[in-house]
CSV table of C-alpha atoms and ligand atoms in Angstrom, one decimal:
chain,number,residue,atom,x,y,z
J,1,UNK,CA,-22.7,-11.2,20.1
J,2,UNK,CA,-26.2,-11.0,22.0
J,3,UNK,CA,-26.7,-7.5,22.9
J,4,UNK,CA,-28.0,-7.3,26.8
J,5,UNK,CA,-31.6,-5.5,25.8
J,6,UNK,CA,-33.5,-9.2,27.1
J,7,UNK,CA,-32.4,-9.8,30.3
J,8,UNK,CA,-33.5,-12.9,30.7
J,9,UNK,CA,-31.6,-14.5,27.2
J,10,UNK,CA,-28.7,-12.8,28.2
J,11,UNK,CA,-28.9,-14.7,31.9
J,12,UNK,CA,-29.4,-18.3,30.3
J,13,UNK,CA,-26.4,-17.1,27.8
J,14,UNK,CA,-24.1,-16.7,31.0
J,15,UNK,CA,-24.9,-19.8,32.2
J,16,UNK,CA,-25.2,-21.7,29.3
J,17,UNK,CA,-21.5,-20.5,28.2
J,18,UNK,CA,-20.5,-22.0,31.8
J,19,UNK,CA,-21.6,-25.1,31.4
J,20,UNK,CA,-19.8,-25.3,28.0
J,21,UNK,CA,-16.9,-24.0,29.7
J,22,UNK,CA,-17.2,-27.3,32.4
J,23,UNK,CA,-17.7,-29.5,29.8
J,24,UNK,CA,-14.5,-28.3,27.6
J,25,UNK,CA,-12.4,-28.2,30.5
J,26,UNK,CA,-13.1,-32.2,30.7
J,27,UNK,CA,-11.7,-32.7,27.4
J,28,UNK,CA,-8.5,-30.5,27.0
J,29,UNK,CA,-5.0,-30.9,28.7
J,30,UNK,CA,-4.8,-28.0,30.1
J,31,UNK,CA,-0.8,-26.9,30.6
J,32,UNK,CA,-0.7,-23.4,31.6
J,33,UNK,CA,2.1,-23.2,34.5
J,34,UNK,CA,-0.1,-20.6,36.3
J,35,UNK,CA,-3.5,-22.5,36.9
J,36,UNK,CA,-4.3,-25.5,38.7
J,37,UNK,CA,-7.5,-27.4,39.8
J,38,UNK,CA,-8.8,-27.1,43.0
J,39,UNK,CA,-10.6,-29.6,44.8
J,40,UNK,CA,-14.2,-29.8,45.5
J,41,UNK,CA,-13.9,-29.0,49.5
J,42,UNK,CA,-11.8,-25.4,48.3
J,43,UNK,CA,-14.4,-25.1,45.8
J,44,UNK,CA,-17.5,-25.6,48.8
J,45,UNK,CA,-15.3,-23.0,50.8
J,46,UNK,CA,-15.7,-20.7,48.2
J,47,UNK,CA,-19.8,-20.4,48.1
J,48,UNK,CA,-20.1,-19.6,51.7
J,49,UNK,CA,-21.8,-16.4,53.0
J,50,UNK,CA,-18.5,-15.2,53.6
J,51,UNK,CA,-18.5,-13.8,50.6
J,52,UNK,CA,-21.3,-11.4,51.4
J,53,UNK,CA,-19.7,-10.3,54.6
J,54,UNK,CA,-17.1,-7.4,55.6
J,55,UNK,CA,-14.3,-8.3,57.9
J,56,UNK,CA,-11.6,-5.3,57.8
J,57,UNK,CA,-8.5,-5.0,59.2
J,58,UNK,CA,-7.1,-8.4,61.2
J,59,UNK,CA,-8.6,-10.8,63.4
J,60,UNK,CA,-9.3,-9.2,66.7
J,61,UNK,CA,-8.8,-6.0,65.2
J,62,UNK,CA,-11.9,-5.6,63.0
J,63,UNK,CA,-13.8,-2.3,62.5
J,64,UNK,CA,-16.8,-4.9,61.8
J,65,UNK,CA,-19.2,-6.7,63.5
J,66,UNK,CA,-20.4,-10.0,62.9
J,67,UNK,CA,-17.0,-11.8,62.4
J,68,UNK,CA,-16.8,-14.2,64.8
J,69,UNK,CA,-16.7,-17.4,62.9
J,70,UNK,CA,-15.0,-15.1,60.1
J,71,UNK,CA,-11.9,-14.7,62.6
J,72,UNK,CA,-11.6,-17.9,63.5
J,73,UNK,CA,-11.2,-19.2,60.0
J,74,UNK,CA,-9.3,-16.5,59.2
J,75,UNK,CA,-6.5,-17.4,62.3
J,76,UNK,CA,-6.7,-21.0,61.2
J,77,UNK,CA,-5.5,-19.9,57.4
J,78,UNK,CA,-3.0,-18.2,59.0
J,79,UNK,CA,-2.0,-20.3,61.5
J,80,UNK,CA,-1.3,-23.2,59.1
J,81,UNK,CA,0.3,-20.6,56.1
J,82,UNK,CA,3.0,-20.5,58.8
J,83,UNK,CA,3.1,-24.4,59.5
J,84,UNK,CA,3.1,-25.1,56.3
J,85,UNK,CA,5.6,-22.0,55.0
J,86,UNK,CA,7.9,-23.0,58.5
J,87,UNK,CA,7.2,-19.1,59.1
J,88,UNK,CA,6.8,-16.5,62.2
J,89,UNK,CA,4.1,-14.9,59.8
J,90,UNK,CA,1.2,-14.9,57.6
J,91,UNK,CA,-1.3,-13.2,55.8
J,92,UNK,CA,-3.8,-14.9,53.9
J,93,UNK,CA,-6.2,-11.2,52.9
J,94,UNK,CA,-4.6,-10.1,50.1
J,95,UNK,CA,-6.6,-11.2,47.0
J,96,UNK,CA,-4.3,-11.3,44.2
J,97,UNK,CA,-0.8,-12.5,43.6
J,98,UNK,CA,-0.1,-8.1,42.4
J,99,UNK,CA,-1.8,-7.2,45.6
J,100,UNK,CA,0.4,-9.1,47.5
J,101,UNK,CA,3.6,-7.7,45.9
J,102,UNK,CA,2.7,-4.3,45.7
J,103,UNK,CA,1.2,-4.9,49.6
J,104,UNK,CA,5.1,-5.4,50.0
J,105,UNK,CA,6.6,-2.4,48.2
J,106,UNK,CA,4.1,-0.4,50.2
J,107,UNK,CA,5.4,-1.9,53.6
J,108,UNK,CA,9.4,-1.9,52.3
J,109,UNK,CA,9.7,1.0,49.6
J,110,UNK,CA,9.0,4.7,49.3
J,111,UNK,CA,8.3,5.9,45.6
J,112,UNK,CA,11.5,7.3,44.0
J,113,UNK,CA,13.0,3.9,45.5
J,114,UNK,CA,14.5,1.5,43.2
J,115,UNK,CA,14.1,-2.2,43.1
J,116,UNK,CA,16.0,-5.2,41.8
J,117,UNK,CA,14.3,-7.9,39.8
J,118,UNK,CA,13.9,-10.0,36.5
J,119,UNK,CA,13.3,-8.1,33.4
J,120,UNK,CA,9.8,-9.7,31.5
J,121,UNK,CA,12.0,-11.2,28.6
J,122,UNK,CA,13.9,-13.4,31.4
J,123,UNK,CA,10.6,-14.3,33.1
J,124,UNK,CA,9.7,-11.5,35.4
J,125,UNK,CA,6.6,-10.4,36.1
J,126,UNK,CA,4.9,-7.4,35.2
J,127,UNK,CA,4.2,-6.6,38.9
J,128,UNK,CA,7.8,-6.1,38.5
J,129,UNK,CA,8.5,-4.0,35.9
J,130,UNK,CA,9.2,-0.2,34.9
J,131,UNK,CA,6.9,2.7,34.6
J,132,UNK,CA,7.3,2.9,30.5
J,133,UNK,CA,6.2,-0.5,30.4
J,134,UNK,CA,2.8,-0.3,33.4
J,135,UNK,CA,4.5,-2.1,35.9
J,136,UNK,CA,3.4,-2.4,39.4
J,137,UNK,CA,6.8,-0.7,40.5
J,138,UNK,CA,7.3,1.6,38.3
J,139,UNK,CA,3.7,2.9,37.2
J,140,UNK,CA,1.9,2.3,40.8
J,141,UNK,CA,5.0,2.7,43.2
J,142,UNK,CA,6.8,4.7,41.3
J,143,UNK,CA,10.0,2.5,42.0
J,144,UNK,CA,13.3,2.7,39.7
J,145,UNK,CA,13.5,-0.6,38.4
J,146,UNK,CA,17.3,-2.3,37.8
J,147,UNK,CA,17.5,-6.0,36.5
J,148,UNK,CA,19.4,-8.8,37.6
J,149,UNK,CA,21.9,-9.7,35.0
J,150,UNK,CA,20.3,-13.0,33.6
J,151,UNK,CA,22.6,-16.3,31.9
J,152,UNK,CA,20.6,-17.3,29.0
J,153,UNK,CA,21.8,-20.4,28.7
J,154,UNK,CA,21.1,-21.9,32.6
J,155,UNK,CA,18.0,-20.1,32.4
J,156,UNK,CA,18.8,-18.5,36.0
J,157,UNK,CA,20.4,-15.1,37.3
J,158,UNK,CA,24.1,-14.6,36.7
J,159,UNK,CA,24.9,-14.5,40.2
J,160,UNK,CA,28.4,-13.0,39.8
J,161,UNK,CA,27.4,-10.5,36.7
J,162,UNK,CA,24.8,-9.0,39.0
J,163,UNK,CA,27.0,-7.9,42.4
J,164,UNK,CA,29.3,-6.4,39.6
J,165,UNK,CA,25.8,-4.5,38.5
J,166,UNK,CA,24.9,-3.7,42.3
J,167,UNK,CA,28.8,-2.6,43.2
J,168,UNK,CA,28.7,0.1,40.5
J,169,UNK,CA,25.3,0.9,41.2
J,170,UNK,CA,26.7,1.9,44.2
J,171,UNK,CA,29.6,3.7,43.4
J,172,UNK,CA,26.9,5.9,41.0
J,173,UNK,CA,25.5,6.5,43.8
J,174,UNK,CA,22.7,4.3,43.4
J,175,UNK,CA,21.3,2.2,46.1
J,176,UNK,CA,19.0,-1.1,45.9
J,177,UNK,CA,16.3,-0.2,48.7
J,178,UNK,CA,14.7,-3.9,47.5
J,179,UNK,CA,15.5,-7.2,46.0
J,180,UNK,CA,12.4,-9.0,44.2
J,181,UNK,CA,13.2,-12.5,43.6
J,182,UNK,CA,10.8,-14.9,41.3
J,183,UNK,CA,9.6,-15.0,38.2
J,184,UNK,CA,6.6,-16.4,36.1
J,185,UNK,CA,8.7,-18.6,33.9
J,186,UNK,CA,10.5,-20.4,37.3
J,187,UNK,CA,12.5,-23.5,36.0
J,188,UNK,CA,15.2,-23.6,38.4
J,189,UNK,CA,16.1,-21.7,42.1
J,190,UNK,CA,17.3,-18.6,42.2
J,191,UNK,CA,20.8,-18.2,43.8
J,192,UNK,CA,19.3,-15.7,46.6
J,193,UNK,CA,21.7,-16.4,49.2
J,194,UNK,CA,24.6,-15.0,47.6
J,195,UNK,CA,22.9,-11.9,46.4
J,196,UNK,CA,20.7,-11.5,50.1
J,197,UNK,CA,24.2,-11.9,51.8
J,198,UNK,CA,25.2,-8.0,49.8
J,199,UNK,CA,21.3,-7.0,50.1
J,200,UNK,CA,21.9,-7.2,53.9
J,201,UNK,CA,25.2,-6.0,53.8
J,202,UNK,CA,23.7,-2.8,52.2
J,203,UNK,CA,20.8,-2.2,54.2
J,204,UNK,CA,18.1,-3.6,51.7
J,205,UNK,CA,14.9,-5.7,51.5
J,206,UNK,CA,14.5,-8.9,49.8
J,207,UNK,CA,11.2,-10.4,49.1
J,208,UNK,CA,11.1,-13.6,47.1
J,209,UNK,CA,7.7,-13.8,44.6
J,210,UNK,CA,6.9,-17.5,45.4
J,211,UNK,CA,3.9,-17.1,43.1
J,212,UNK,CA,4.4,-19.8,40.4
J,213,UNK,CA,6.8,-22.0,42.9
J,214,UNK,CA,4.1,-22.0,46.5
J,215,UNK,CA,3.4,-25.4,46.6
J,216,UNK,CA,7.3,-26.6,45.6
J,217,UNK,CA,8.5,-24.4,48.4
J,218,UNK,CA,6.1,-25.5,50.9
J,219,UNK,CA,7.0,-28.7,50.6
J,220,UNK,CA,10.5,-28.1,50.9
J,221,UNK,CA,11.2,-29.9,47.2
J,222,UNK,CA,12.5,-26.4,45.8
J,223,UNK,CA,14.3,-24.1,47.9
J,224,UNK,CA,13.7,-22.7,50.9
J,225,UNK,CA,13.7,-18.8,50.5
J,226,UNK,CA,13.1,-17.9,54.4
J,227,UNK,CA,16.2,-19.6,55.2
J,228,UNK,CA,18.4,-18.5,52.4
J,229,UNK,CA,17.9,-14.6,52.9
J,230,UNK,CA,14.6,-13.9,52.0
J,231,UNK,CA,12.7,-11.4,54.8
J,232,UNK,CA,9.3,-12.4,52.9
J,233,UNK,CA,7.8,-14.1,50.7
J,234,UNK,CA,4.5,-13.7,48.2
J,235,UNK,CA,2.7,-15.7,46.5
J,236,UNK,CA,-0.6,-16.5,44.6
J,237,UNK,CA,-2.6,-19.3,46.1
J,238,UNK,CA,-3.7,-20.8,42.7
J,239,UNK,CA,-0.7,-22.3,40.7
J,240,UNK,CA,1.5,-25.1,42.1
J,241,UNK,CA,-0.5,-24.3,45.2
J,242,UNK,CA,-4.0,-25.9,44.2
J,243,UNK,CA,-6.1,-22.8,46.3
J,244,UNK,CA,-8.8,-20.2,45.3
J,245,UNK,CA,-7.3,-17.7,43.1
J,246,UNK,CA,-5.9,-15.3,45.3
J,247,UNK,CA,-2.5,-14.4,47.4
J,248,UNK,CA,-0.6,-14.8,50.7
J,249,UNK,CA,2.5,-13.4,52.3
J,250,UNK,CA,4.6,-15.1,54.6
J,251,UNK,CA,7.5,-13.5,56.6
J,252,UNK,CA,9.9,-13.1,59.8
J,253,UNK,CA,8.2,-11.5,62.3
J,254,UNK,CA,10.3,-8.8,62.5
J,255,UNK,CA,8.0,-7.1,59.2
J,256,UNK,CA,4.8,-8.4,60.6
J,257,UNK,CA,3.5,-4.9,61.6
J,258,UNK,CA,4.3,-3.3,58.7
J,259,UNK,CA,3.3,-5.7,55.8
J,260,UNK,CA,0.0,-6.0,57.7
J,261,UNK,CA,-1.0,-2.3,57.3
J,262,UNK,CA,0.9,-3.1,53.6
J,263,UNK,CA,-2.1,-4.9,52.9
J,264,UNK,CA,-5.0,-2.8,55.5
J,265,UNK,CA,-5.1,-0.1,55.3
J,266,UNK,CA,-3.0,0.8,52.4
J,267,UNK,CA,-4.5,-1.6,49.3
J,268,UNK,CA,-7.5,-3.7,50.7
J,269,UNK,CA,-10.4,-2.7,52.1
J,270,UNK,CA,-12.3,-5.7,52.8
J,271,UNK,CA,-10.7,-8.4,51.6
J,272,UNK,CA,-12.2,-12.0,49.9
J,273,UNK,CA,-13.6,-13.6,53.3
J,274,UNK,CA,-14.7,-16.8,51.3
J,275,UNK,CA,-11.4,-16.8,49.2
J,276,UNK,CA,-10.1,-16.9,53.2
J,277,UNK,CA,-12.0,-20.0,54.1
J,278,UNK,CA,-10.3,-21.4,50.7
J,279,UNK,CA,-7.2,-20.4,51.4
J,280,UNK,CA,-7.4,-22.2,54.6
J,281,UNK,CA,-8.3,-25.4,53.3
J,282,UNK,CA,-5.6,-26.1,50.9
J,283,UNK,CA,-3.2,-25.2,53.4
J,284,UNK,CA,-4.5,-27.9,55.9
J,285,UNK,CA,-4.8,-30.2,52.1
J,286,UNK,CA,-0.9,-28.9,51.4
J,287,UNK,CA,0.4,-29.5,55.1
J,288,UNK,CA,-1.2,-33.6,54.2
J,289,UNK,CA,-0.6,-34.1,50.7
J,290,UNK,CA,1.8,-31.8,49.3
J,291,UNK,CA,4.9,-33.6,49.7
J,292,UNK,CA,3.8,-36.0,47.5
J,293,UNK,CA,2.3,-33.7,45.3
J,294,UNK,CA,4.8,-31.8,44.2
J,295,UNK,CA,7.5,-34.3,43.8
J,296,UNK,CA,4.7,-35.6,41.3
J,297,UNK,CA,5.1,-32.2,39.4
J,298,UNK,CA,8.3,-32.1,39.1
J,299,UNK,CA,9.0,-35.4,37.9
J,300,UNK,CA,6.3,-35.7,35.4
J,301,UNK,CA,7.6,-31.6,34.1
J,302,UNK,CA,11.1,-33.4,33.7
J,303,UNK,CA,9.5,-36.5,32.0
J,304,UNK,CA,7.5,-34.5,30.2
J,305,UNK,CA,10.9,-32.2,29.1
J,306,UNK,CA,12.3,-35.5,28.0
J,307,UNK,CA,9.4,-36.8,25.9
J,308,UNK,CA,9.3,-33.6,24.0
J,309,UNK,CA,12.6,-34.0,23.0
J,310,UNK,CA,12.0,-37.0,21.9
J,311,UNK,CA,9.4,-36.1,19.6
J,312,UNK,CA,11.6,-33.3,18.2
J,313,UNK,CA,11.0,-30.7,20.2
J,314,UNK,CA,13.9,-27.7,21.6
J,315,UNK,CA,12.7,-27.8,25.0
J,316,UNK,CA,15.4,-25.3,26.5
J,317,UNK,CA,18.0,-26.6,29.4
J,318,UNK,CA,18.2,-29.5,28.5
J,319,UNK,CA,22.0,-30.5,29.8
J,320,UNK,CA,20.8,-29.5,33.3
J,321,UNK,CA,17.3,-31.8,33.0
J,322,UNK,CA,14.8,-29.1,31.3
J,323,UNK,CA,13.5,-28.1,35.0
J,324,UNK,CA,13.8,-28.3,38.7
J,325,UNK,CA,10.0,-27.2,38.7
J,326,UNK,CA,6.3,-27.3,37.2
J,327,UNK,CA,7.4,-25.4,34.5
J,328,UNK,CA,9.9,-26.0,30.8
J,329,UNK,CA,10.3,-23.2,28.3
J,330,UNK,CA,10.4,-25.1,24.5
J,331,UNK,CA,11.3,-22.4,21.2
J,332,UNK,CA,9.4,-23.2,18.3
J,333,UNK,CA,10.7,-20.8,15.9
J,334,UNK,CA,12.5,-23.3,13.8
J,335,UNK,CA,8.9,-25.6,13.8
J,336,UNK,CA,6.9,-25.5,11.0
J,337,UNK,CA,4.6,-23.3,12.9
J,338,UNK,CA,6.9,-21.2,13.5
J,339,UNK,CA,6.0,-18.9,16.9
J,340,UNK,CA,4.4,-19.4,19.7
J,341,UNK,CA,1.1,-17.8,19.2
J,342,UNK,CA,0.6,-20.3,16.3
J,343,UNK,CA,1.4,-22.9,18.2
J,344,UNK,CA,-0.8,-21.9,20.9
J,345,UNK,CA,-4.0,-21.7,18.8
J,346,UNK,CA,-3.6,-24.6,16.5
J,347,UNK,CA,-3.1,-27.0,20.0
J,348,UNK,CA,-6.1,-25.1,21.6
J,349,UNK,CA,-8.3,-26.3,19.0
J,350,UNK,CA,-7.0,-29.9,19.7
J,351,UNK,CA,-7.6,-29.2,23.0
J,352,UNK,CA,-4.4,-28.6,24.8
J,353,UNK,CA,-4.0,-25.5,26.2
J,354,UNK,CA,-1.0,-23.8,26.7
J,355,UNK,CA,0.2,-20.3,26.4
J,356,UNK,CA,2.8,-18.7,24.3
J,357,UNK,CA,6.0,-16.8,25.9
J,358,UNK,CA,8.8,-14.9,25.3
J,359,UNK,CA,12.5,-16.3,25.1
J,360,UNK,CA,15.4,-14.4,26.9
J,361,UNK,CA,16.6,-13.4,23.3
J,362,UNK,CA,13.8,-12.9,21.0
J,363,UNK,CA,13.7,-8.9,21.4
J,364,UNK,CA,17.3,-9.4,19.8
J,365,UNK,CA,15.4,-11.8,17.0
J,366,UNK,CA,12.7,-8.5,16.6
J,367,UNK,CA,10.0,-10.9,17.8
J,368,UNK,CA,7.5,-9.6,21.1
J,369,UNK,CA,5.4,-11.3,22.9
J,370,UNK,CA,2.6,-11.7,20.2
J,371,UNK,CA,4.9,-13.9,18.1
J,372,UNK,CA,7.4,-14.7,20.7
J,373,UNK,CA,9.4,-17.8,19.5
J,374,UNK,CA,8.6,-20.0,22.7
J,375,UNK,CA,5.6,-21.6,24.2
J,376,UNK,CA,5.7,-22.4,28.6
J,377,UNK,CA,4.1,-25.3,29.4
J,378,UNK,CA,3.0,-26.4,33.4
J,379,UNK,CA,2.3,-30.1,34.8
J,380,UNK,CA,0.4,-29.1,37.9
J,381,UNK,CA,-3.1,-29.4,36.6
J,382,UNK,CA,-2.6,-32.9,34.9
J,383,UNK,CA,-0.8,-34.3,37.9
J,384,UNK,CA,-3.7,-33.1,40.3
J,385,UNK,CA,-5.6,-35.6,37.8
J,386,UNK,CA,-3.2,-38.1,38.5
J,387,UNK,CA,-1.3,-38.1,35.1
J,388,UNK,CA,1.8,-39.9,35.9
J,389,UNK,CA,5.5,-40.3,33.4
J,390,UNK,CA,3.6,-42.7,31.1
J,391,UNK,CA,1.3,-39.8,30.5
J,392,UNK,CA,3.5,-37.3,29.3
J,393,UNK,CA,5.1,-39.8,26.6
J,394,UNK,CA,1.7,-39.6,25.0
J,395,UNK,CA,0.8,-35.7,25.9
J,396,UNK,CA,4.4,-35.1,23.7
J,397,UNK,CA,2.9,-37.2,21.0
J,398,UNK,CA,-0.4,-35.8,21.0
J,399,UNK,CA,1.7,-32.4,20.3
J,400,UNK,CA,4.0,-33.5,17.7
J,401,UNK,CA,1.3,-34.4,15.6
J,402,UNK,CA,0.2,-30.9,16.1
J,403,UNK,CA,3.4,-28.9,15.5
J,404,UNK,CA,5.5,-31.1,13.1
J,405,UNK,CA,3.0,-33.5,11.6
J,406,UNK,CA,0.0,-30.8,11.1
J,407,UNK,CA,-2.3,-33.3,11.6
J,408,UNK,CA,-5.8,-32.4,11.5
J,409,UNK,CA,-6.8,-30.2,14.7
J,410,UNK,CA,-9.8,-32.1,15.1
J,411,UNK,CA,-8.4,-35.4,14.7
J,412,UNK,CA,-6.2,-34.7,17.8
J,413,UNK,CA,-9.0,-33.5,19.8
J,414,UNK,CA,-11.0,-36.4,19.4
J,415,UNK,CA,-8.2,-38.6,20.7
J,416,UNK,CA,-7.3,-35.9,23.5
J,417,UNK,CA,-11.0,-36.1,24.7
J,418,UNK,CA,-10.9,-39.9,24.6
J,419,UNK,CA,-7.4,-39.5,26.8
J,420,UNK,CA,-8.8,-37.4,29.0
J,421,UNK,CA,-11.7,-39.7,30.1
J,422,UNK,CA,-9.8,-41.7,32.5
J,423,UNK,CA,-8.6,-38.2,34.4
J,424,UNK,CA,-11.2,-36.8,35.6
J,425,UNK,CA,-11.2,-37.0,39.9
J,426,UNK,CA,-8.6,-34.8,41.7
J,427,UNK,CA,-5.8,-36.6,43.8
J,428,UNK,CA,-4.2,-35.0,46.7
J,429,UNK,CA,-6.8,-34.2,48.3
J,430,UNK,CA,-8.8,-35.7,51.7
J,431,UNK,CA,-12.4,-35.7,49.7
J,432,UNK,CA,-12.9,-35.7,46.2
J,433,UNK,CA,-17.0,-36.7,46.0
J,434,UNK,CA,-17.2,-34.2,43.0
J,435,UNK,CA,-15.2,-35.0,39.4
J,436,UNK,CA,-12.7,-31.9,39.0
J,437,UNK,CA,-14.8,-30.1,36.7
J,438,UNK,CA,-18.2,-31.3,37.6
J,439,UNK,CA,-20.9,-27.8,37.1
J,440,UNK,CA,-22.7,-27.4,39.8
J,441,UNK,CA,-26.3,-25.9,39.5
J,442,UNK,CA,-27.6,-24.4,42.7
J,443,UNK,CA,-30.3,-22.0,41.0
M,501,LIG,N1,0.6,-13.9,34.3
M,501,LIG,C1,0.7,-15.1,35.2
M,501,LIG,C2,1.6,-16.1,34.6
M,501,LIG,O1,1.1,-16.7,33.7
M,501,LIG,O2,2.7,-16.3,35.0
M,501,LIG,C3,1.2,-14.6,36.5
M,501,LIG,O3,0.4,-13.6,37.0
């Protein structure tokens, strides 16, 4: 590695390494569940001035000057977040998925609380989890973390195991201030009206982490948390919701005033005033397109679920459909490659790129999440190409020959380049003048 002592090789490095990156990106099938493509008018949002600008605090309320065309995007983000969320509120400043959670234990919680979520095993996410383990909660907000009780086998929370949890909770003595809902393996919806219906007659919070499931719920084609008991909702603005990377938080206005100082003063400064502008178009592109956006995901994930299978693959929930989302959960232990981090690799040099994950039971198996035995794979990306159910025949074959037939990694890439030529413009979208991953050279 090029050690930084000449400046100016180490510059054309950078942006020699981007342009690789660009060009790579062209080629691969990219199936992470938590990235997407954005279009070329979010990406022109992003390389405004706003990003060398300050705008604290909320529209109207700055302690800045110089915001007046700053505000007005700003309202307009917000104004269609609620359109398009069918919510009283929103706030499109804070700049990360975490932020937004923790912006909500900070407007809900007290530390020495204690929350109610997914453990990481059964998807959860590590905003979630306990102090031991660095979680948002437990290390930064110094929550007590309980989990829901999880059914392994409908990949969901075990609705009437966990008020069995929360009623001796609370004969211990030991109150649920919040409920977190969500996950970042999110196949199916979560039952939260059953379990918001004993939040509320408790006295606690429920907030539903919308991160990996945005664009589904916006749409109405997964569930429809504000209605069902959630008082708010987070989410990132990058995953099934094609935006800048980034988050959001939508809610009855009842917690308007204190998730807003939830997010300024207590964990933003200023916050990402071009990520704003973003934000704000791929809610207007959501509010037009999304419908038919999302439904494409979710078909092409189940058709994808089934073409796996096909080829051999253990693609997990299968007797309820594999998914209701983006998102399937395959174990590969019994492959010949045997976990998930060697899966991973040998289809990232065939360029498909997908990321390894744990399995509810594989602590039990003594595997973690360097070997775990599964692998999670997403269709939002290659549907915002346009990839339809004849695609995903012929993405499960390109990975059988990777997993069971151990073809030659390079072979496959070859013909996954060649694939990939026809994909290359992003749908959904009102202009798409740019190719998805076209570099763009302003020096
Ligand atoms: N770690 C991300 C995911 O892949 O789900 C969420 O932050």
């Amino acid at each position: 590695m090029m050690t930084p002592d000449d400046p100016r090789s180490a510059y054309d490095k950078i942006f020699s390494l981007l342009e690789k990156h660009h060009s790579w990106m062209r080629e691969t099938i990219n199936l992470i569940a938590s990235e997407n493509v954005h279009s070329p008018a979010v990406r022109e949002a992003m390389q405004v001035d706003f990003s060398d600008r300050y705008a604290e605090g909320w529209p109207g309320e700055r302690v800045y000057a110089g915001t007046k065309y700053i505000d007005e995007v700003e309202i307009l983000g917000n104004e269609l977040t609620k359109e398009l969320f069918r919510a009283e509120f929103a706030d499109v400043r804070p700049i990360s998925g975490v932020l937004a959670n923790l912006s909500i234990l900070t407007a809900f919680t007290e530390p020495g609380d204690r929350m109610m979520c997914l453990s990481i095993p059964t998807g959860g996410h590590i905003s979630s989890a306990r102090h031991r383990l660095w979680g948002t909660a437990g290390r930064v907000r110094g929550l007590k973390v309980q989990y829901f009780k999880y059914d392994e086998y409908e990949l969901n929370i075990d609705v009437d195991a966990t008020i069995r949890k929360i009623e001796r909770l609370k004969q211990k003595g030991k109150h649920i201030d919040l409920f977190m809902f969500g996950a970042s393996v999110f196949p199916f919806p979560q039952p939260i009206d059953e379990i918001s219906q004993v939040a509320k007659e408790n006295g606690s919070y429920v907030n539903y982490d919308a991160a990996h499931v945005a664009g589904l719920v916006a749409s109405d084609n997964f569930q429809d948390p504000l209605r069902e008991g959630a008082d708010s909702l987070t989410f990132s603005t990058h995953k099934t919701l094609p935006g800048p990377q980034g988050g959001c938080i939508v809610a009855h206005e009842q917690f308007a005033d204190r998730i807003k100082r939830g997010v300024f003063p207590a964990l933003h400064s200023n916050h990402h005033l071009h990520h704003v502008a973003a934000k704000a178009v791929v809610m207007a592109e959501m509010l037009a397109f999304g419908k038919e956006y999302s439904q494409q995901i979710i078909k092409n994930a189940q058709a994808l679920g089934q073409a796996l299978t096909e080829e051999g693959f253990k693609v997990l929930a299968e007797h309820k459909g594999f998914t209701k989302s983006h998102v399937l959960l395959i174990e590969v232990a019994d492959t010949p490659l045997r976990n998930g981090r060697a899966v991973e690799e040998k289809l990232e040099d065939a360029n498909i790129i997908i990321n390894r994950n744990l399995l509810p039971w594989d602590k039990r198996f003594g595997r973690d999440y360097i070997r775990p035995g599964g692998i999670r794979l997403g269709t939002s990306e290659i549907t915002r190409l346009g990839m339809k159910e004849p695609e995903m025949t012929q993405i499960a074959e390109f990975m059988r020959r990777i997993v069971f037939n151990q073809e030659a990694t390079n072979k496959v890439a070859k013909d996954v380049a060649q694939f990939r030529k026809e994909f290359q413009k992003v749908f959904y979208a009102f202009d798409t003048a740019r190719d998805a991953y076209d570099y763009i050279k302003m020096r």
